[in-house]
Amino acid sequence: MLTIWGRLSSVNVQKVVICANELGLRYERVDAGGTFGGLDSPEALGRNPNRLVPVIRDGDFVLWESNAIVRYLARRHGAGTLWPADDRIAADADRWMDWQATTLNPALFGAFWNTIRAAPAERDAAALAASVAKTEPLLALLDAHLDGRDFVAGPHSMGDIPIACTAHRWYGLPIERRRHANVEAWLARVRARPAYASVLTYPIG
Ligand SMILES: N[C@@H](CCC(=O)N[C@@H](CS)C(=O)NCC(=O)O)C(=O)O
């Protein structure tokens, strides 16, 4: 059986759980990280020396890095669904996953940190504003990409999962934000899927 370590408030854990749900996999999820702790034991460090979640164990195979886990599960169990059959559509989905990890999520993180995660006395208004200013053009870019598309790369695929988790976080932040109609419609579309519905819930944490 597949084991997933990680708290569900983590965007990176959410990706893995949605992916497993989409694939209909049987799994056990063990809360870890954040207030659950559990990342410093010799066993946990043996699984992931970065002291981070998510981590999975599939038989005797252990893997960390959320998007790598999504790709692994999609390739192994979702050929033709989460893992697109067409190589170019698969590459397109893969590209949007990298964009989420290297571009969108880092831009948005300051807004999350300075509204939700940091204690009120430690919140940095300038860092929050800078993060919002960096994120809005990225969402405009995504919005333009989604114009006329139902999903980020062909039919629903692994490419939708990471961006949906980050976008869900964005729309849960107590901030002023611009409207991006295509992003909002797409997010509603993926959130209506049962695999996402139980994972992407409010309030965000
Ligand atoms: N690049 C890694 C980042 C993992 C990461 O930063 N995980 C955070 C949660 S989102 C974590 O484990 N933080 C420590 C904790 O939760 O205690 C991935 O995508 O898996």
PDB file of C-alpha atoms and ligand atoms in Angstrom:
ATOM      1  CA  MET A   1       0.000   0.000   0.000  1.00  0.00           C
ATOM      2  CA  LEU A   2       1.064   3.554  -0.691  1.00  0.00           C
ATOM      3  CA  THR A   3       1.950   5.710   2.319  1.00  0.00           C
ATOM      4  CA  ILE A   4       1.914   9.510   2.113  1.00  0.00           C
ATOM      5  CA  TRP A   5       3.532  11.548   4.878  1.00  0.00           C
ATOM      6  CA  GLY A   6       2.383  15.130   5.222  1.00  0.00           C
ATOM      7  CA  ARG A   7      -0.143  17.497   6.724  1.00  0.00           C
ATOM      8  CA  LEU A   8      -3.054  18.427   4.492  1.00  0.00           C
ATOM      9  CA  SER A   9      -2.560  22.178   5.029  1.00  0.00           C
ATOM     10  CA  SER A  10       0.568  21.959   2.852  1.00  0.00           C
ATOM     11  CA  VAL A  11       0.101  22.824  -0.821  1.00  0.00           C
ATOM     12  CA  ASN A  12       2.762  20.281  -1.675  1.00  0.00           C
ATOM     13  CA  VAL A  13       1.018  17.514   0.247  1.00  0.00           C
ATOM     14  CA  GLN A  14      -2.324  18.488  -1.280  1.00  0.00           C
ATOM     15  CA  LYS A  15      -0.893  17.834  -4.754  1.00  0.00           C
ATOM     16  CA  VAL A  16       0.069  14.288  -3.872  1.00  0.00           C
ATOM     17  CA  VAL A  17      -3.236  13.481  -2.177  1.00  0.00           C
ATOM     18  CA  ILE A  18      -5.270  14.873  -5.098  1.00  0.00           C
ATOM     19  CA  CYS A  19      -3.139  12.862  -7.497  1.00  0.00           C
ATOM     20  CA  ALA A  20      -3.649   9.643  -5.527  1.00  0.00           C
ATOM     21  CA  ASN A  21      -7.382  10.378  -5.303  1.00  0.00           C
ATOM     22  CA  GLU A  22      -7.635  11.007  -9.048  1.00  0.00           C
ATOM     23  CA  LEU A  23      -5.899   7.708  -9.715  1.00  0.00           C
ATOM     24  CA  GLY A  24      -8.163   5.845  -7.288  1.00  0.00           C
ATOM     25  CA  LEU A  25      -5.183   4.551  -5.331  1.00  0.00           C
ATOM     26  CA  ARG A  26      -5.505   3.035  -1.875  1.00  0.00           C
ATOM     27  CA  TYR A  27      -3.207   4.880   0.476  1.00  0.00           C
ATOM     28  CA  GLU A  28      -2.552   5.725   4.080  1.00  0.00           C
ATOM     29  CA  ARG A  29      -1.764   9.367   4.877  1.00  0.00           C
ATOM     30  CA  VAL A  30       0.269  10.076   8.008  1.00  0.00           C
ATOM     31  CA  ASP A  31       0.114  13.645   9.351  1.00  0.00           C
ATOM     32  CA  ALA A  32       3.630  15.076   9.560  1.00  0.00           C
ATOM     33  CA  GLY A  33       5.248  18.495   9.444  1.00  0.00           C
ATOM     34  CA  GLY A  34       3.984  21.762  10.915  1.00  0.00           C
ATOM     35  CA  THR A  35       2.439  21.319  14.340  1.00  0.00           C
ATOM     36  CA  PHE A  36       2.462  17.530  13.813  1.00  0.00           C
ATOM     37  CA  GLY A  37       6.267  17.478  13.714  1.00  0.00           C
ATOM     38  CA  GLY A  38       7.744  14.055  13.116  1.00  0.00           C
ATOM     39  CA  LEU A  39      10.362  15.153  10.589  1.00  0.00           C
ATOM     40  CA  ASP A  40      13.444  14.811  12.808  1.00  0.00           C
ATOM     41  CA  SER A  41      13.359  11.157  13.809  1.00  0.00           C
ATOM     42  CA  PRO A  42      16.003   8.881  12.274  1.00  0.00           C
ATOM     43  CA  GLU A  43      13.240   7.128  10.291  1.00  0.00           C
ATOM     44  CA  ALA A  44      11.879  10.418   8.931  1.00  0.00           C
ATOM     45  CA  LEU A  45      15.353  11.710   8.079  1.00  0.00           C
ATOM     46  CA  GLY A  46      16.058   8.418   6.372  1.00  0.00           C
ATOM     47  CA  ARG A  47      13.029   8.997   4.168  1.00  0.00           C
ATOM     48  CA  ASN A  48      13.743  12.680   3.514  1.00  0.00           C
ATOM     49  CA  PRO A  49      16.926  14.342   4.792  1.00  0.00           C
ATOM     50  CA  ASN A  50      15.437  17.744   3.832  1.00  0.00           C
ATOM     51  CA  ARG A  51      13.064  17.549   6.856  1.00  0.00           C
ATOM     52  CA  LEU A  52      10.126  18.334   4.549  1.00  0.00           C
ATOM     53  CA  VAL A  53       6.838  16.828   3.417  1.00  0.00           C
ATOM     54  CA  PRO A  54       5.442  15.295   1.295  1.00  0.00           C
ATOM     55  CA  VAL A  55       7.198  11.953   1.170  1.00  0.00           C
ATOM     56  CA  ILE A  56       5.751   8.710  -0.177  1.00  0.00           C
ATOM     57  CA  ARG A  57       6.647   5.064   0.216  1.00  0.00           C
ATOM     58  CA  ASP A  58       5.419   2.727  -2.492  1.00  0.00           C
ATOM     59  CA  GLY A  59       6.542  -0.793  -1.579  1.00  0.00           C
ATOM     60  CA  ASP A  60      10.246  -0.373  -0.933  1.00  0.00           C
ATOM     61  CA  PHE A  61      10.515   2.821  -2.973  1.00  0.00           C
ATOM     62  CA  VAL A  62      10.678   6.159  -1.138  1.00  0.00           C
ATOM     63  CA  LEU A  63      10.292   9.492  -2.949  1.00  0.00           C
ATOM     64  CA  TRP A  64      10.205  13.168  -1.937  1.00  0.00           C
ATOM     65  CA  GLU A  65       9.599  16.374  -3.976  1.00  0.00           C
ATOM     66  CA  SER A  66       5.918  16.869  -4.598  1.00  0.00           C
ATOM     67  CA  ASN A  67       5.916  17.336  -8.360  1.00  0.00           C
ATOM     68  CA  ALA A  68       8.260  14.378  -8.820  1.00  0.00           C
ATOM     69  CA  ILE A  69       5.807  12.307  -6.779  1.00  0.00           C
ATOM     70  CA  VAL A  70       2.865  13.472  -8.900  1.00  0.00           C
ATOM     71  CA  ARG A  71       4.787  12.581 -12.072  1.00  0.00           C
ATOM     72  CA  TYR A  72       5.776   9.187 -10.681  1.00  0.00           C
ATOM     73  CA  LEU A  73       2.230   8.247  -9.685  1.00  0.00           C
ATOM     74  CA  ALA A  74       0.742   9.654 -12.888  1.00  0.00           C
ATOM     75  CA  ARG A  75       3.212   7.819 -15.123  1.00  0.00           C
ATOM     76  CA  ARG A  76       2.789   4.562 -13.210  1.00  0.00           C
ATOM     77  CA  HIS A  77      -0.978   4.537 -12.769  1.00  0.00           C
ATOM     78  CA  GLY A  78      -2.433   7.222 -15.032  1.00  0.00           C
ATOM     79  CA  ALA A  79      -1.155   6.571 -18.544  1.00  0.00           C
ATOM     80  CA  GLY A  80      -3.593   8.287 -20.871  1.00  0.00           C
ATOM     81  CA  THR A  81      -5.340  10.160 -18.046  1.00  0.00           C
ATOM     82  CA  LEU A  82      -3.178  12.113 -15.599  1.00  0.00           C
ATOM     83  CA  TRP A  83      -0.132  11.269 -17.725  1.00  0.00           C
ATOM     84  CA  PRO A  84      -1.185  12.377 -21.232  1.00  0.00           C
ATOM     85  CA  ALA A  85      -0.667   9.764 -23.953  1.00  0.00           C
ATOM     86  CA  ASP A  86       0.639  12.377 -26.388  1.00  0.00           C
ATOM     87  CA  ASP A  87       4.285  13.263 -25.608  1.00  0.00           C
ATOM     88  CA  ARG A  88       3.812  16.918 -26.424  1.00  0.00           C
ATOM     89  CA  ILE A  89       0.722  17.275 -24.261  1.00  0.00           C
ATOM     90  CA  ALA A  90       2.613  15.477 -21.491  1.00  0.00           C
ATOM     91  CA  ALA A  91       5.504  17.932 -21.908  1.00  0.00           C
ATOM     92  CA  ASP A  92       3.043  20.822 -21.812  1.00  0.00           C
ATOM     93  CA  ALA A  93       1.534  19.522 -18.555  1.00  0.00           C
ATOM     94  CA  ASP A  94       5.037  18.986 -17.190  1.00  0.00           C
ATOM     95  CA  ARG A  95       6.011  22.547 -18.122  1.00  0.00           C
ATOM     96  CA  TRP A  96       3.071  23.998 -16.154  1.00  0.00           C
ATOM     97  CA  MET A  97       4.032  21.879 -13.161  1.00  0.00           C
ATOM     98  CA  ASP A  98       7.521  23.380 -13.252  1.00  0.00           C
ATOM     99  CA  TRP A  99       6.020  26.842 -13.656  1.00  0.00           C
ATOM    100  CA  GLN A 100       3.988  26.323 -10.508  1.00  0.00           C
ATOM    101  CA  ALA A 101       7.013  25.193  -8.520  1.00  0.00           C
ATOM    102  CA  THR A 102       9.594  27.674  -9.802  1.00  0.00           C
ATOM    103  CA  THR A 103       7.526  30.764 -10.629  1.00  0.00           C
ATOM    104  CA  LEU A 104       3.968  30.941  -9.286  1.00  0.00           C
ATOM    105  CA  ASN A 105       4.440  29.437  -5.843  1.00  0.00           C
ATOM    106  CA  PRO A 106       7.554  31.458  -4.929  1.00  0.00           C
ATOM    107  CA  ALA A 107       5.838  34.683  -6.070  1.00  0.00           C
ATOM    108  CA  LEU A 108       2.747  34.015  -3.990  1.00  0.00           C
ATOM    109  CA  PHE A 109       4.476  32.716  -0.885  1.00  0.00           C
ATOM    110  CA  GLY A 110       5.098  36.163   0.650  1.00  0.00           C
ATOM    111  CA  ALA A 111       1.397  36.983   0.484  1.00  0.00           C
ATOM    112  CA  PHE A 112       0.555  33.709   2.226  1.00  0.00           C
ATOM    113  CA  TRP A 113       3.268  34.117   4.837  1.00  0.00           C
ATOM    114  CA  ASN A 114       2.396  37.695   5.676  1.00  0.00           C
ATOM    115  CA  THR A 115      -1.363  37.169   5.999  1.00  0.00           C
ATOM    116  CA  ILE A 116      -1.776  33.636   7.348  1.00  0.00           C
ATOM    117  CA  ARG A 117       1.344  31.952   8.581  1.00  0.00           C
ATOM    118  CA  ALA A 118       3.343  34.692  10.335  1.00  0.00           C
ATOM    119  CA  ALA A 119       2.167  35.946  13.718  1.00  0.00           C
ATOM    120  CA  PRO A 120       0.372  39.310  13.318  1.00  0.00           C
ATOM    121  CA  ALA A 121       3.241  41.238  14.950  1.00  0.00           C
ATOM    122  CA  GLU A 122       5.715  39.733  12.503  1.00  0.00           C
ATOM    123  CA  ARG A 123       3.806  40.444   9.289  1.00  0.00           C
ATOM    124  CA  ASP A 124       5.639  42.540   6.732  1.00  0.00           C
ATOM    125  CA  ALA A 125       3.278  44.755   4.722  1.00  0.00           C
ATOM    126  CA  ALA A 126       5.929  45.620   2.121  1.00  0.00           C
ATOM    127  CA  ALA A 127       6.712  41.960   1.502  1.00  0.00           C
ATOM    128  CA  LEU A 128       2.992  41.241   1.188  1.00  0.00           C
ATOM    129  CA  ALA A 129       2.552  44.043  -1.368  1.00  0.00           C
ATOM    130  CA  ALA A 130       5.625  42.893  -3.316  1.00  0.00           C
ATOM    131  CA  SER A 131       4.314  39.342  -3.423  1.00  0.00           C
ATOM    132  CA  VAL A 132       0.888  40.455  -4.672  1.00  0.00           C
ATOM    133  CA  ALA A 133       2.522  42.670  -7.305  1.00  0.00           C
ATOM    134  CA  LYS A 134       4.586  39.714  -8.501  1.00  0.00           C
ATOM    135  CA  THR A 135       1.704  37.242  -8.496  1.00  0.00           C
ATOM    136  CA  GLU A 136      -0.969  39.259 -10.322  1.00  0.00           C
ATOM    137  CA  PRO A 137       0.866  39.324 -13.700  1.00  0.00           C
ATOM    138  CA  LEU A 138       1.477  35.586 -13.429  1.00  0.00           C
ATOM    139  CA  LEU A 139      -2.219  34.973 -12.908  1.00  0.00           C
ATOM    140  CA  ALA A 140      -2.937  37.249 -15.876  1.00  0.00           C
ATOM    141  CA  LEU A 141      -0.570  35.072 -17.924  1.00  0.00           C
ATOM    142  CA  LEU A 142      -2.343  31.922 -16.749  1.00  0.00           C
ATOM    143  CA  ASP A 143      -5.693  33.564 -17.426  1.00  0.00           C
ATOM    144  CA  ALA A 144      -4.697  34.306 -21.028  1.00  0.00           C
ATOM    145  CA  HIS A 145      -3.471  30.722 -21.433  1.00  0.00           C
ATOM    146  CA  LEU A 146      -6.768  29.325 -20.140  1.00  0.00           C
ATOM    147  CA  ASP A 147      -8.844  31.422 -22.534  1.00  0.00           C
ATOM    148  CA  GLY A 148     -10.709  28.806 -24.601  1.00  0.00           C
ATOM    149  CA  ARG A 149      -9.232  25.888 -22.655  1.00  0.00           C
ATOM    150  CA  ASP A 150     -10.899  23.764 -19.993  1.00  0.00           C
ATOM    151  CA  PHE A 151      -7.622  22.577 -18.458  1.00  0.00           C
ATOM    152  CA  VAL A 152      -4.000  23.701 -18.576  1.00  0.00           C
ATOM    153  CA  ALA A 153      -2.783  21.062 -21.084  1.00  0.00           C
ATOM    154  CA  GLY A 154      -5.329  19.122 -23.125  1.00  0.00           C
ATOM    155  CA  PRO A 155      -7.912  17.229 -21.050  1.00  0.00           C
ATOM    156  CA  HIS A 156      -7.544  17.243 -17.252  1.00  0.00           C
ATOM    157  CA  SER A 157      -4.046  15.991 -16.396  1.00  0.00           C
ATOM    158  CA  MET A 158      -1.237  16.078 -13.849  1.00  0.00           C
ATOM    159  CA  GLY A 159      -0.554  19.609 -15.099  1.00  0.00           C
ATOM    160  CA  ASP A 160      -3.666  20.958 -13.395  1.00  0.00           C
ATOM    161  CA  ILE A 161      -2.930  19.596  -9.944  1.00  0.00           C
ATOM    162  CA  PRO A 162      -0.040  21.762  -8.656  1.00  0.00           C
ATOM    163  CA  ILE A 163      -1.406  25.026 -10.044  1.00  0.00           C
ATOM    164  CA  ALA A 164      -4.848  24.286  -8.600  1.00  0.00           C
ATOM    165  CA  CYS A 165      -3.339  23.887  -5.118  1.00  0.00           C
ATOM    166  CA  THR A 166      -1.478  27.187  -5.366  1.00  0.00           C
ATOM    167  CA  ALA A 167      -4.465  28.998  -6.929  1.00  0.00           C
ATOM    168  CA  HIS A 168      -6.734  27.651  -4.195  1.00  0.00           C
ATOM    169  CA  ARG A 169      -4.370  29.161  -1.630  1.00  0.00           C
ATOM    170  CA  TRP A 170      -4.351  32.495  -3.459  1.00  0.00           C
ATOM    171  CA  TYR A 171      -8.146  32.718  -3.477  1.00  0.00           C
ATOM    172  CA  GLY A 172      -8.222  31.929   0.236  1.00  0.00           C
ATOM    173  CA  LEU A 173      -5.969  34.840   1.232  1.00  0.00           C
ATOM    174  CA  PRO A 174      -7.573  37.852   2.927  1.00  0.00           C
ATOM    175  CA  ILE A 175      -6.304  40.324   0.328  1.00  0.00           C
ATOM    176  CA  GLU A 176      -7.589  42.530  -2.476  1.00  0.00           C
ATOM    177  CA  ARG A 177      -7.054  40.783  -5.787  1.00  0.00           C
ATOM    178  CA  ARG A 178      -7.858  41.285  -9.443  1.00  0.00           C
ATOM    179  CA  ARG A 179     -10.479  39.193 -11.199  1.00  0.00           C
ATOM    180  CA  HIS A 180      -9.136  36.560 -13.586  1.00  0.00           C
ATOM    181  CA  ALA A 181     -12.297  35.036 -15.026  1.00  0.00           C
ATOM    182  CA  ASN A 182     -10.650  32.129 -16.850  1.00  0.00           C
ATOM    183  CA  VAL A 183      -8.559  31.147 -13.830  1.00  0.00           C
ATOM    184  CA  GLU A 184     -11.601  31.328 -11.562  1.00  0.00           C
ATOM    185  CA  ALA A 185     -13.708  29.225 -13.962  1.00  0.00           C
ATOM    186  CA  TRP A 186     -10.915  26.667 -14.300  1.00  0.00           C
ATOM    187  CA  LEU A 187     -10.416  26.478 -10.541  1.00  0.00           C
ATOM    188  CA  ALA A 188     -14.157  25.917 -10.039  1.00  0.00           C
ATOM    189  CA  ARG A 189     -13.983  23.180 -12.704  1.00  0.00           C
ATOM    190  CA  VAL A 190     -11.154  21.269 -11.044  1.00  0.00           C
ATOM    191  CA  ARG A 191     -12.496  21.829  -7.527  1.00  0.00           C
ATOM    192  CA  ALA A 192     -15.753  20.187  -8.630  1.00  0.00           C
ATOM    193  CA  ARG A 193     -13.828  16.947  -9.215  1.00  0.00           C
ATOM    194  CA  PRO A 194     -14.257  14.618  -6.208  1.00  0.00           C
ATOM    195  CA  ALA A 195     -10.487  14.059  -6.003  1.00  0.00           C
ATOM    196  CA  TYR A 196      -9.940  17.763  -5.304  1.00  0.00           C
ATOM    197  CA  ALA A 197     -13.101  18.567  -3.346  1.00  0.00           C
ATOM    198  CA  SER A 198     -12.104  16.966  -0.048  1.00  0.00           C
ATOM    199  CA  VAL A 199      -8.577  18.391  -0.212  1.00  0.00           C
ATOM    200  CA  LEU A 200      -8.993  21.990  -1.350  1.00  0.00           C
ATOM    201  CA  THR A 201     -11.166  23.265   1.471  1.00  0.00           C
ATOM    202  CA  TYR A 202     -11.339  26.615   3.255  1.00  0.00           C
ATOM    203  CA  PRO A 203     -10.000  28.072   5.471  1.00  0.00           C
ATOM    204  CA  ILE A 204      -6.470  27.594   4.198  1.00  0.00           C
ATOM    205  CA  GLY A 205      -3.737  27.019   6.771  1.00  0.00           C
TER     206      GLY A 205
HETATM  207  N1  LIG B   1      10.111  21.361  -3.070  1.00  0.00           N
HETATM  208  C1  LIG B   1       9.473  20.615  -2.017  1.00  0.00           C
HETATM  209  C2  LIG B   1       9.052  21.592  -0.934  1.00  0.00           C
HETATM  210  C3  LIG B   1       8.471  20.852   0.251  1.00  0.00           C
HETATM  211  C4  LIG B   1       8.106  21.830   1.367  1.00  0.00           C
HETATM  212  O1  LIG B   1       8.539  22.983   1.391  1.00  0.00           O
HETATM  213  N2  LIG B   1       7.320  21.297   2.306  1.00  0.00           N
HETATM  214  C5  LIG B   1       6.892  22.121   3.434  1.00  0.00           C
HETATM  215  C6  LIG B   1       5.376  22.115   3.512  1.00  0.00           C
HETATM  216  S1  LIG B   1       4.661  22.854   2.074  1.00  0.00           S
HETATM  217  C7  LIG B   1       7.419  21.505   4.706  1.00  0.00           C
HETATM  218  O2  LIG B   1       7.618  20.317   4.802  1.00  0.00           O
HETATM  219  N3  LIG B   1       7.659  22.356   5.718  1.00  0.00           N
HETATM  220  C8  LIG B   1       8.072  21.908   7.008  1.00  0.00           C
HETATM  221  C9  LIG B   1       6.920  21.486   7.855  1.00  0.00           C
HETATM  222  O3  LIG B   1       5.780  21.382   7.383  1.00  0.00           O
HETATM  223  O4  LIG B   1       7.170  21.238   9.052  1.00  0.00           O
HETATM  224  C10 LIG B   1       8.268  19.853  -2.589  1.00  0.00           C
HETATM  225  O5  LIG B   1       7.676  20.343  -3.570  1.00  0.00           O
HETATM  226  O6  LIG B   1       7.954  18.764  -2.090  1.00  0.00           O
END
